[in-house]
Amino acid sequence: MSLLAVTGLSKAFGGVHAIEDVCLQIRSRTVHSIIGPNGAGKTSLINVLSGVYRPDAGSIMLDGRELAGQPAHLFAAAGIGRTFQNLQVFFNMTALENVMTGRHLRERCSLFAALLRTRALVRAEAASRDAARRLLRRVGLGGYEDSPADAMPYGALKRLEIARALAAQPQLLLLDEPAAGLNATEAREIDGLIKQVAADGTAVVLVEHNMRLVMEVSDHVFVLDHGRKLAEGTPSEVARDPRVIEAYLGTEAAAAATTGGPDAAG
Ligand SMILES: Nc1ncnc2c1ncn2[C@@H]1O[C@H](COP(=O)(O)OP(=O)(O)O)[C@@H](O)[C@H]1O
Ligand SMILES: [Mg+2]
């Protein structure tokens, strides 16, 4: 059974159909990528799947439970975590503190316990700190624990966001362009991290323009164009699909690529 089953999902902004009648199945422990030209609706889809936007129509079933129409905090509580295309890090906090904010969703603390600073609370805080340290190491930021986020390089901040999302122990992690703005070496480090997250049991939905990364890590690829699902399949199936080549490169390049003529696109 799929972890996430999306059917007939639509969202419009005024007259713009950002996503239209999209159906997706996401399995546990896998990496599914969503690719498509700028404006295809990728970020809108992530926003609807994380509860930031309420869909106009459609169903979002996570583990057999309907989430469409629920408020965003219930998406998070149900186990959907995310990162943002434009970094959303707390710049006035350290790396460790940023990751700890992600864990608060998993913790329950009464006002009474907080005011009296009960022993149970102190223990819980220490456990939370230890878990956040382990996560920082897991994303390769072991040396940054006490660094203020505003002093960290961009590539490290991208991984810090992933650590913060993982701190909530999501079943499904939505990554919106985790490699955007990274150099080739930094992007390769993201490969390993994404594969490891999936192997450890969290399904990943990846929105990414870096095709090398998509081809390397994905079990399955969905192609969006003008808000609609244009194609899906394994990375190699999608890469040779003429509709996909056309959406990216235009009709002439698609014809050349499929006939394999001397002008075939590489
Ligand atoms: N909050 C919004 N308000 C109005 N239009 C939006 C909003 N979010 C996205 N759109 C529009 O929806 C379409 C899809 O955008 P987006 O989901 O950001 O695409 P992508 O991430 O694939 O580049 C675009 O035409 C964009 O202008
Ligand atoms: Mg986007």
PDB file of N, CA, C and O in Angstrom, residues 25-82:
ATOM      1  N   GLN A  25       1.070   8.486  -6.257  1.00  0.00           N
ATOM      2  CA  GLN A  25       1.191   7.485  -5.197  1.00  0.00           C
ATOM      3  C   GLN A  25       2.635   7.497  -4.734  1.00  0.00           C
ATOM      4  O   GLN A  25       3.540   7.434  -5.563  1.00  0.00           O
ATOM      5  N   ILE A  26       2.836   7.600  -3.420  1.00  0.00           N
ATOM      6  CA  ILE A  26       4.194   7.616  -2.864  1.00  0.00           C
ATOM      7  C   ILE A  26       4.346   6.422  -1.930  1.00  0.00           C
ATOM      8  O   ILE A  26       3.556   6.264  -0.997  1.00  0.00           O
ATOM      9  N   ARG A  27       5.366   5.610  -2.173  1.00  0.00           N
ATOM     10  CA  ARG A  27       5.609   4.443  -1.322  1.00  0.00           C
ATOM     11  C   ARG A  27       6.604   4.774  -0.217  1.00  0.00           C
ATOM     12  O   ARG A  27       7.424   5.676  -0.373  1.00  0.00           O
ATOM     13  N   SER A  28       6.534   4.023   0.873  1.00  0.00           N
ATOM     14  CA  SER A  28       7.486   4.190   1.976  1.00  0.00           C
ATOM     15  C   SER A  28       8.913   3.904   1.513  1.00  0.00           C
ATOM     16  O   SER A  28       9.115   3.142   0.566  1.00  0.00           O
ATOM     17  N   ARG A  29       9.874   4.477   2.202  1.00  0.00           N
ATOM     18  CA  ARG A  29      11.307   4.181   1.990  1.00  0.00           C
ATOM     19  C   ARG A  29      11.775   4.397   0.557  1.00  0.00           C
ATOM     20  O   ARG A  29      12.652   3.691   0.055  1.00  0.00           O
ATOM     21  N   THR A  30      11.129   5.327  -0.152  1.00  0.00           N
ATOM     22  CA  THR A  30      11.530   5.576  -1.536  1.00  0.00           C
ATOM     23  C   THR A  30      11.738   7.068  -1.725  1.00  0.00           C
ATOM     24  O   THR A  30      11.328   7.881  -0.897  1.00  0.00           O
ATOM     25  N   VAL A  31      12.377   7.397  -2.847  1.00  0.00           N
ATOM     26  CA  VAL A  31      12.534   8.791  -3.231  1.00  0.00           C
ATOM     27  C   VAL A  31      11.736   9.007  -4.514  1.00  0.00           C
ATOM     28  O   VAL A  31      11.972   8.345  -5.526  1.00  0.00           O
ATOM     29  N   HIS A  32      10.758   9.885  -4.461  1.00  0.00           N
ATOM     30  CA  HIS A  32       9.970  10.270  -5.625  1.00  0.00           C
ATOM     31  C   HIS A  32      10.315  11.710  -5.950  1.00  0.00           C
ATOM     32  O   HIS A  32      10.268  12.563  -5.068  1.00  0.00           O
ATOM     33  N   SER A  33      10.658  11.981  -7.194  1.00  0.00           N
ATOM     34  CA  SER A  33      10.976  13.356  -7.572  1.00  0.00           C
ATOM     35  C   SER A  33       9.855  13.958  -8.395  1.00  0.00           C
ATOM     36  O   SER A  33       9.140  13.253  -9.107  1.00  0.00           O
ATOM     37  N   ILE A  34       9.732  15.269  -8.265  1.00  0.00           N
ATOM     38  CA  ILE A  34       8.792  16.030  -9.097  1.00  0.00           C
ATOM     39  C   ILE A  34       9.619  17.028  -9.884  1.00  0.00           C
ATOM     40  O   ILE A  34      10.313  17.867  -9.290  1.00  0.00           O
ATOM     41  N   ILE A  35       9.590  16.890 -11.215  1.00  0.00           N
ATOM     42  CA  ILE A  35      10.341  17.818 -12.049  1.00  0.00           C
ATOM     43  C   ILE A  35       9.373  18.538 -12.979  1.00  0.00           C
ATOM     44  O   ILE A  35       8.226  18.123 -13.137  1.00  0.00           O
ATOM     45  N   GLY A  36       9.855  19.596 -13.592  1.00  0.00           N
ATOM     46  CA  GLY A  36       9.026  20.345 -14.530  1.00  0.00           C
ATOM     47  C   GLY A  36       9.580  21.744 -14.672  1.00  0.00           C
ATOM     48  O   GLY A  36      10.316  22.216 -13.809  1.00  0.00           O
ATOM     49  N   PRO A  37       9.228  22.411 -15.783  1.00  0.00           N
ATOM     50  CA  PRO A  37       9.752  23.762 -16.026  1.00  0.00           C
ATOM     51  C   PRO A  37       9.321  24.742 -14.939  1.00  0.00           C
ATOM     52  O   PRO A  37       8.404  24.443 -14.168  1.00  0.00           O
ATOM     53  N   ASN A  38       9.951  25.910 -14.906  1.00  0.00           N
ATOM     54  CA  ASN A  38       9.539  26.954 -13.964  1.00  0.00           C
ATOM     55  C   ASN A  38       8.070  27.272 -14.154  1.00  0.00           C
ATOM     56  O   ASN A  38       7.595  27.366 -15.284  1.00  0.00           O
ATOM     57  N   GLY A  39       7.356  27.419 -13.044  1.00  0.00           N
ATOM     58  CA  GLY A  39       5.927  27.753 -13.118  1.00  0.00           C
ATOM     59  C   GLY A  39       5.041  26.541 -13.340  1.00  0.00           C
ATOM     60  O   GLY A  39       3.826  26.669 -13.485  1.00  0.00           O
ATOM     61  N   ALA A  40       5.639  25.320 -13.353  1.00  0.00           N
ATOM     62  CA  ALA A  40       4.853  24.110 -13.624  1.00  0.00           C
ATOM     63  C   ALA A  40       3.888  23.779 -12.491  1.00  0.00           C
ATOM     64  O   ALA A  40       2.937  23.028 -12.686  1.00  0.00           O
ATOM     65  N   GLY A  41       4.157  24.301 -11.296  1.00  0.00           N
ATOM     66  CA  GLY A  41       3.278  24.020 -10.151  1.00  0.00           C
ATOM     67  C   GLY A  41       3.923  23.169  -9.069  1.00  0.00           C
ATOM     68  O   GLY A  41       3.241  22.710  -8.150  1.00  0.00           O
ATOM     69  N   LYS A  42       5.242  22.995  -9.141  1.00  0.00           N
ATOM     70  CA  LYS A  42       5.931  22.106  -8.200  1.00  0.00           C
ATOM     71  C   LYS A  42       5.821  22.617  -6.760  1.00  0.00           C
ATOM     72  O   LYS A  42       5.464  21.875  -5.843  1.00  0.00           O
ATOM     73  N   THR A  43       6.148  23.901  -6.569  1.00  0.00           N
ATOM     74  CA  THR A  43       6.083  24.458  -5.209  1.00  0.00           C
ATOM     75  C   THR A  43       4.635  24.506  -4.718  1.00  0.00           C
ATOM     76  O   THR A  43       4.356  24.219  -3.554  1.00  0.00           O
ATOM     77  N   SER A  44       3.715  24.818  -5.611  1.00  0.00           N
ATOM     78  CA  SER A  44       2.295  24.816  -5.215  1.00  0.00           C
ATOM     79  C   SER A  44       1.882  23.429  -4.729  1.00  0.00           C
ATOM     80  O   SER A  44       1.157  23.304  -3.737  1.00  0.00           O
ATOM     81  N   LEU A  45       2.367  22.402  -5.417  1.00  0.00           N
ATOM     82  CA  LEU A  45       2.028  21.031  -5.000  1.00  0.00           C
ATOM     83  C   LEU A  45       2.590  20.752  -3.605  1.00  0.00           C
ATOM     84  O   LEU A  45       1.891  20.208  -2.743  1.00  0.00           O
ATOM     85  N   ILE A  46       3.855  21.134  -3.386  1.00  0.00           N
ATOM     86  CA  ILE A  46       4.457  20.945  -2.048  1.00  0.00           C
ATOM     87  C   ILE A  46       3.645  21.724  -1.000  1.00  0.00           C
ATOM     88  O   ILE A  46       3.396  21.221   0.099  1.00  0.00           O
ATOM     89  N   ASN A  47       3.230  22.930  -1.360  1.00  0.00           N
ATOM     90  CA  ASN A  47       2.456  23.735  -0.406  1.00  0.00           C
ATOM     91  C   ASN A  47       1.109  23.086  -0.071  1.00  0.00           C
ATOM     92  O   ASN A  47       0.675  23.120   1.076  1.00  0.00           O
ATOM     93  N   VAL A  48       0.481  22.473  -1.054  1.00  0.00           N
ATOM     94  CA  VAL A  48      -0.791  21.801  -0.772  1.00  0.00           C
ATOM     95  C   VAL A  48      -0.535  20.518   0.025  1.00  0.00           C
ATOM     96  O   VAL A  48      -1.257  20.213   0.979  1.00  0.00           O
ATOM     97  N   LEU A  49       0.530  19.783  -0.326  1.00  0.00           N
ATOM     98  CA  LEU A  49       0.812  18.513   0.368  1.00  0.00           C
ATOM     99  C   LEU A  49       1.277  18.733   1.806  1.00  0.00           C
ATOM    100  O   LEU A  49       1.269  17.809   2.606  1.00  0.00           O
ATOM    101  N   SER A  50       1.728  19.955   2.124  1.00  0.00           N
ATOM    102  CA  SER A  50       2.147  20.227   3.507  1.00  0.00           C
ATOM    103  C   SER A  50       1.078  21.035   4.256  1.00  0.00           C
ATOM    104  O   SER A  50       1.303  21.454   5.385  1.00  0.00           O
ATOM    105  N   GLY A  51      -0.061  21.273   3.618  1.00  0.00           N
ATOM    106  CA  GLY A  51      -1.161  21.952   4.310  1.00  0.00           C
ATOM    107  C   GLY A  51      -1.058  23.462   4.334  1.00  0.00           C
ATOM    108  O   GLY A  51      -1.890  24.128   4.941  1.00  0.00           O
ATOM    109  N   VAL A  52      -0.037  24.023   3.669  1.00  0.00           N
ATOM    110  CA  VAL A  52       0.104  25.483   3.626  1.00  0.00           C
ATOM    111  C   VAL A  52      -1.064  26.086   2.840  1.00  0.00           C
ATOM    112  O   VAL A  52      -1.619  27.114   3.233  1.00  0.00           O
ATOM    113  N   TYR A  53      -1.432  25.432   1.719  1.00  0.00           N
ATOM    114  CA  TYR A  53      -2.619  25.836   0.970  1.00  0.00           C
ATOM    115  C   TYR A  53      -3.649  24.731   1.038  1.00  0.00           C
ATOM    116  O   TYR A  53      -3.312  23.551   0.953  1.00  0.00           O
ATOM    117  N   ARG A  54      -4.902  25.135   1.123  1.00  0.00           N
ATOM    118  CA  ARG A  54      -6.009  24.185   1.089  1.00  0.00           C
ATOM    119  C   ARG A  54      -6.356  23.937  -0.377  1.00  0.00           C
ATOM    120  O   ARG A  54      -6.518  24.886  -1.151  1.00  0.00           O
ATOM    121  N   PRO A  55      -6.430  22.674  -0.808  1.00  0.00           N
ATOM    122  CA  PRO A  55      -6.742  22.429  -2.225  1.00  0.00           C
ATOM    123  C   PRO A  55      -8.188  22.817  -2.547  1.00  0.00           C
ATOM    124  O   PRO A  55      -9.042  22.810  -1.660  1.00  0.00           O
ATOM    125  N   ASP A  56      -8.451  23.154  -3.813  1.00  0.00           N
ATOM    126  CA  ASP A  56      -9.825  23.432  -4.244  1.00  0.00           C
ATOM    127  C   ASP A  56     -10.598  22.124  -4.397  1.00  0.00           C
ATOM    128  O   ASP A  56     -11.811  22.098  -4.248  1.00  0.00           O
ATOM    129  N   ALA A  57      -9.871  21.069  -4.759  1.00  0.00           N
ATOM    130  CA  ALA A  57     -10.516  19.763  -4.931  1.00  0.00           C
ATOM    131  C   ALA A  57      -9.454  18.691  -4.744  1.00  0.00           C
ATOM    132  O   ALA A  57      -8.261  18.966  -4.877  1.00  0.00           O
ATOM    133  N   GLY A  58      -9.888  17.487  -4.429  1.00  0.00           N
ATOM    134  CA  GLY A  58      -8.972  16.359  -4.388  1.00  0.00           C
ATOM    135  C   GLY A  58      -8.771  15.804  -3.002  1.00  0.00           C
ATOM    136  O   GLY A  58      -9.207  16.374  -2.007  1.00  0.00           O
ATOM    137  N   SER A  59      -8.053  14.685  -2.965  1.00  0.00           N
ATOM    138  CA  SER A  59      -7.848  13.938  -1.736  1.00  0.00           C
ATOM    139  C   SER A  59      -6.350  13.756  -1.473  1.00  0.00           C
ATOM    140  O   SER A  59      -5.571  13.560  -2.411  1.00  0.00           O
ATOM    141  N   ILE A  60      -5.964  13.863  -0.201  1.00  0.00           N
ATOM    142  CA  ILE A  60      -4.576  13.627   0.227  1.00  0.00           C
ATOM    143  C   ILE A  60      -4.646  12.616   1.369  1.00  0.00           C
ATOM    144  O   ILE A  60      -4.930  12.968   2.512  1.00  0.00           O
ATOM    145  N   MET A  61      -4.446  11.339   1.039  1.00  0.00           N
ATOM    146  CA  MET A  61      -4.549  10.294   2.060  1.00  0.00           C
ATOM    147  C   MET A  61      -3.148   9.903   2.514  1.00  0.00           C
ATOM    148  O   MET A  61      -2.345   9.425   1.718  1.00  0.00           O
ATOM    149  N   LEU A  62      -2.848  10.101   3.794  1.00  0.00           N
ATOM    150  CA  LEU A  62      -1.566   9.661   4.348  1.00  0.00           C
ATOM    151  C   LEU A  62      -1.858   8.486   5.259  1.00  0.00           C
ATOM    152  O   LEU A  62      -2.602   8.642   6.244  1.00  0.00           O
ATOM    153  N   ASP A  63      -1.299   7.314   4.889  1.00  0.00           N
ATOM    154  CA  ASP A  63      -1.515   6.139   5.738  1.00  0.00           C
ATOM    155  C   ASP A  63      -3.012   5.884   5.961  1.00  0.00           C
ATOM    156  O   ASP A  63      -3.430   5.555   7.075  1.00  0.00           O
ATOM    157  N   GLY A  64      -3.810   6.093   4.935  1.00  0.00           N
ATOM    158  CA  GLY A  64      -5.239   5.830   5.040  1.00  0.00           C
ATOM    159  C   GLY A  64      -6.050   6.924   5.707  1.00  0.00           C
ATOM    160  O   GLY A  64      -7.249   6.752   5.934  1.00  0.00           O
ATOM    161  N   ARG A  65      -5.421   8.062   6.020  1.00  0.00           N
ATOM    162  CA  ARG A  65      -6.144   9.139   6.709  1.00  0.00           C
ATOM    163  C   ARG A  65      -6.252  10.373   5.807  1.00  0.00           C
ATOM    164  O   ARG A  65      -5.245  10.815   5.249  1.00  0.00           O
ATOM    165  N   GLU A  66      -7.457  10.908   5.677  1.00  0.00           N
ATOM    166  CA  GLU A  66      -7.678  12.058   4.791  1.00  0.00           C
ATOM    167  C   GLU A  66      -7.158  13.344   5.432  1.00  0.00           C
ATOM    168  O   GLU A  66      -7.556  13.700   6.547  1.00  0.00           O
ATOM    169  N   LEU A  67      -6.261  14.045   4.734  1.00  0.00           N
ATOM    170  CA  LEU A  67      -5.721  15.303   5.267  1.00  0.00           C
ATOM    171  C   LEU A  67      -6.222  16.541   4.518  1.00  0.00           C
ATOM    172  O   LEU A  67      -6.118  17.655   5.036  1.00  0.00           O
ATOM    173  N   ALA A  68      -6.747  16.362   3.309  1.00  0.00           N
ATOM    174  CA  ALA A  68      -7.187  17.533   2.531  1.00  0.00           C
ATOM    175  C   ALA A  68      -8.209  18.317   3.337  1.00  0.00           C
ATOM    176  O   ALA A  68      -9.139  17.733   3.908  1.00  0.00           O
ATOM    177  N   GLY A  69      -8.003  19.623   3.411  1.00  0.00           N
ATOM    178  CA  GLY A  69      -8.933  20.478   4.140  1.00  0.00           C
ATOM    179  C   GLY A  69      -8.568  20.667   5.603  1.00  0.00           C
ATOM    180  O   GLY A  69      -9.134  21.519   6.283  1.00  0.00           O
ATOM    181  N   GLN A  70      -7.600  19.886   6.118  1.00  0.00           N
ATOM    182  CA  GLN A  70      -7.166  20.030   7.518  1.00  0.00           C
ATOM    183  C   GLN A  70      -6.185  21.200   7.630  1.00  0.00           C
ATOM    184  O   GLN A  70      -5.526  21.562   6.666  1.00  0.00           O
ATOM    185  N   PRO A  71      -6.024  21.764   8.830  1.00  0.00           N
ATOM    186  CA  PRO A  71      -5.038  22.836   9.003  1.00  0.00           C
ATOM    187  C   PRO A  71      -3.598  22.304   8.946  1.00  0.00           C
ATOM    188  O   PRO A  71      -3.363  21.113   9.162  1.00  0.00           O
ATOM    189  N   ALA A  72      -2.645  23.202   8.638  1.00  0.00           N
ATOM    190  CA  ALA A  72      -1.252  22.797   8.397  1.00  0.00           C
ATOM    191  C   ALA A  72      -0.651  22.036   9.580  1.00  0.00           C
ATOM    192  O   ALA A  72       0.104  21.087   9.388  1.00  0.00           O
ATOM    193  N   HIS A  73      -0.992  22.430  10.815  1.00  0.00           N
ATOM    194  CA  HIS A  73      -0.328  21.752  11.941  1.00  0.00           C
ATOM    195  C   HIS A  73      -0.725  20.278  12.004  1.00  0.00           C
ATOM    196  O   HIS A  73       0.036  19.452  12.491  1.00  0.00           O
ATOM    197  N   LEU A  74      -1.903  19.930  11.471  1.00  0.00           N
ATOM    198  CA  LEU A  74      -2.297  18.512  11.465  1.00  0.00           C
ATOM    199  C   LEU A  74      -1.518  17.720  10.413  1.00  0.00           C
ATOM    200  O   LEU A  74      -1.245  16.541  10.607  1.00  0.00           O
ATOM    201  N   PHE A  75      -1.145  18.376   9.313  1.00  0.00           N
ATOM    202  CA  PHE A  75      -0.277  17.720   8.322  1.00  0.00           C
ATOM    203  C   PHE A  75       1.063  17.381   8.987  1.00  0.00           C
ATOM    204  O   PHE A  75       1.598  16.297   8.815  1.00  0.00           O
ATOM    205  N   ALA A  76       1.590  18.342   9.743  1.00  0.00           N
ATOM    206  CA  ALA A  76       2.878  18.116  10.411  1.00  0.00           C
ATOM    207  C   ALA A  76       2.729  17.020  11.463  1.00  0.00           C
ATOM    208  O   ALA A  76       3.556  16.104  11.544  1.00  0.00           O
ATOM    209  N   ALA A  77       1.665  17.096  12.249  1.00  0.00           N
ATOM    210  CA  ALA A  77       1.473  16.097  13.309  1.00  0.00           C
ATOM    211  C   ALA A  77       1.262  14.705  12.718  1.00  0.00           C
ATOM    212  O   ALA A  77       1.651  13.699  13.316  1.00  0.00           O
ATOM    213  N   ALA A  78       0.655  14.634  11.529  1.00  0.00           N
ATOM    214  CA  ALA A  78       0.416  13.338  10.886  1.00  0.00           C
ATOM    215  C   ALA A  78       1.705  12.753  10.305  1.00  0.00           C
ATOM    216  O   ALA A  78       1.746  11.590   9.921  1.00  0.00           O
ATOM    217  N   GLY A  79       2.769  13.576  10.214  1.00  0.00           N
ATOM    218  CA  GLY A  79       4.052  13.036   9.772  1.00  0.00           C
ATOM    219  C   GLY A  79       4.556  13.551   8.437  1.00  0.00           C
ATOM    220  O   GLY A  79       5.376  12.917   7.793  1.00  0.00           O
ATOM    221  N   ILE A  80       4.065  14.723   8.015  1.00  0.00           N
ATOM    222  CA  ILE A  80       4.602  15.313   6.782  1.00  0.00           C
ATOM    223  C   ILE A  80       5.504  16.492   7.149  1.00  0.00           C
ATOM    224  O   ILE A  80       5.048  17.465   7.747  1.00  0.00           O
ATOM    225  N   GLY A  81       6.775  16.370   6.829  1.00  0.00           N
ATOM    226  CA  GLY A  81       7.750  17.445   7.083  1.00  0.00           C
ATOM    227  C   GLY A  81       8.167  18.060   5.767  1.00  0.00           C
ATOM    228  O   GLY A  81       7.948  17.482   4.696  1.00  0.00           O
ATOM    229  N   ARG A  82       8.771  19.236   5.812  1.00  0.00           N
ATOM    230  CA  ARG A  82       9.173  19.880   4.558  1.00  0.00           C
ATOM    231  C   ARG A  82      10.331  20.854   4.771  1.00  0.00           C
ATOM    232  O   ARG A  82      10.598  21.300   5.881  1.00  0.00           O
TER     233      ARG A  82
END
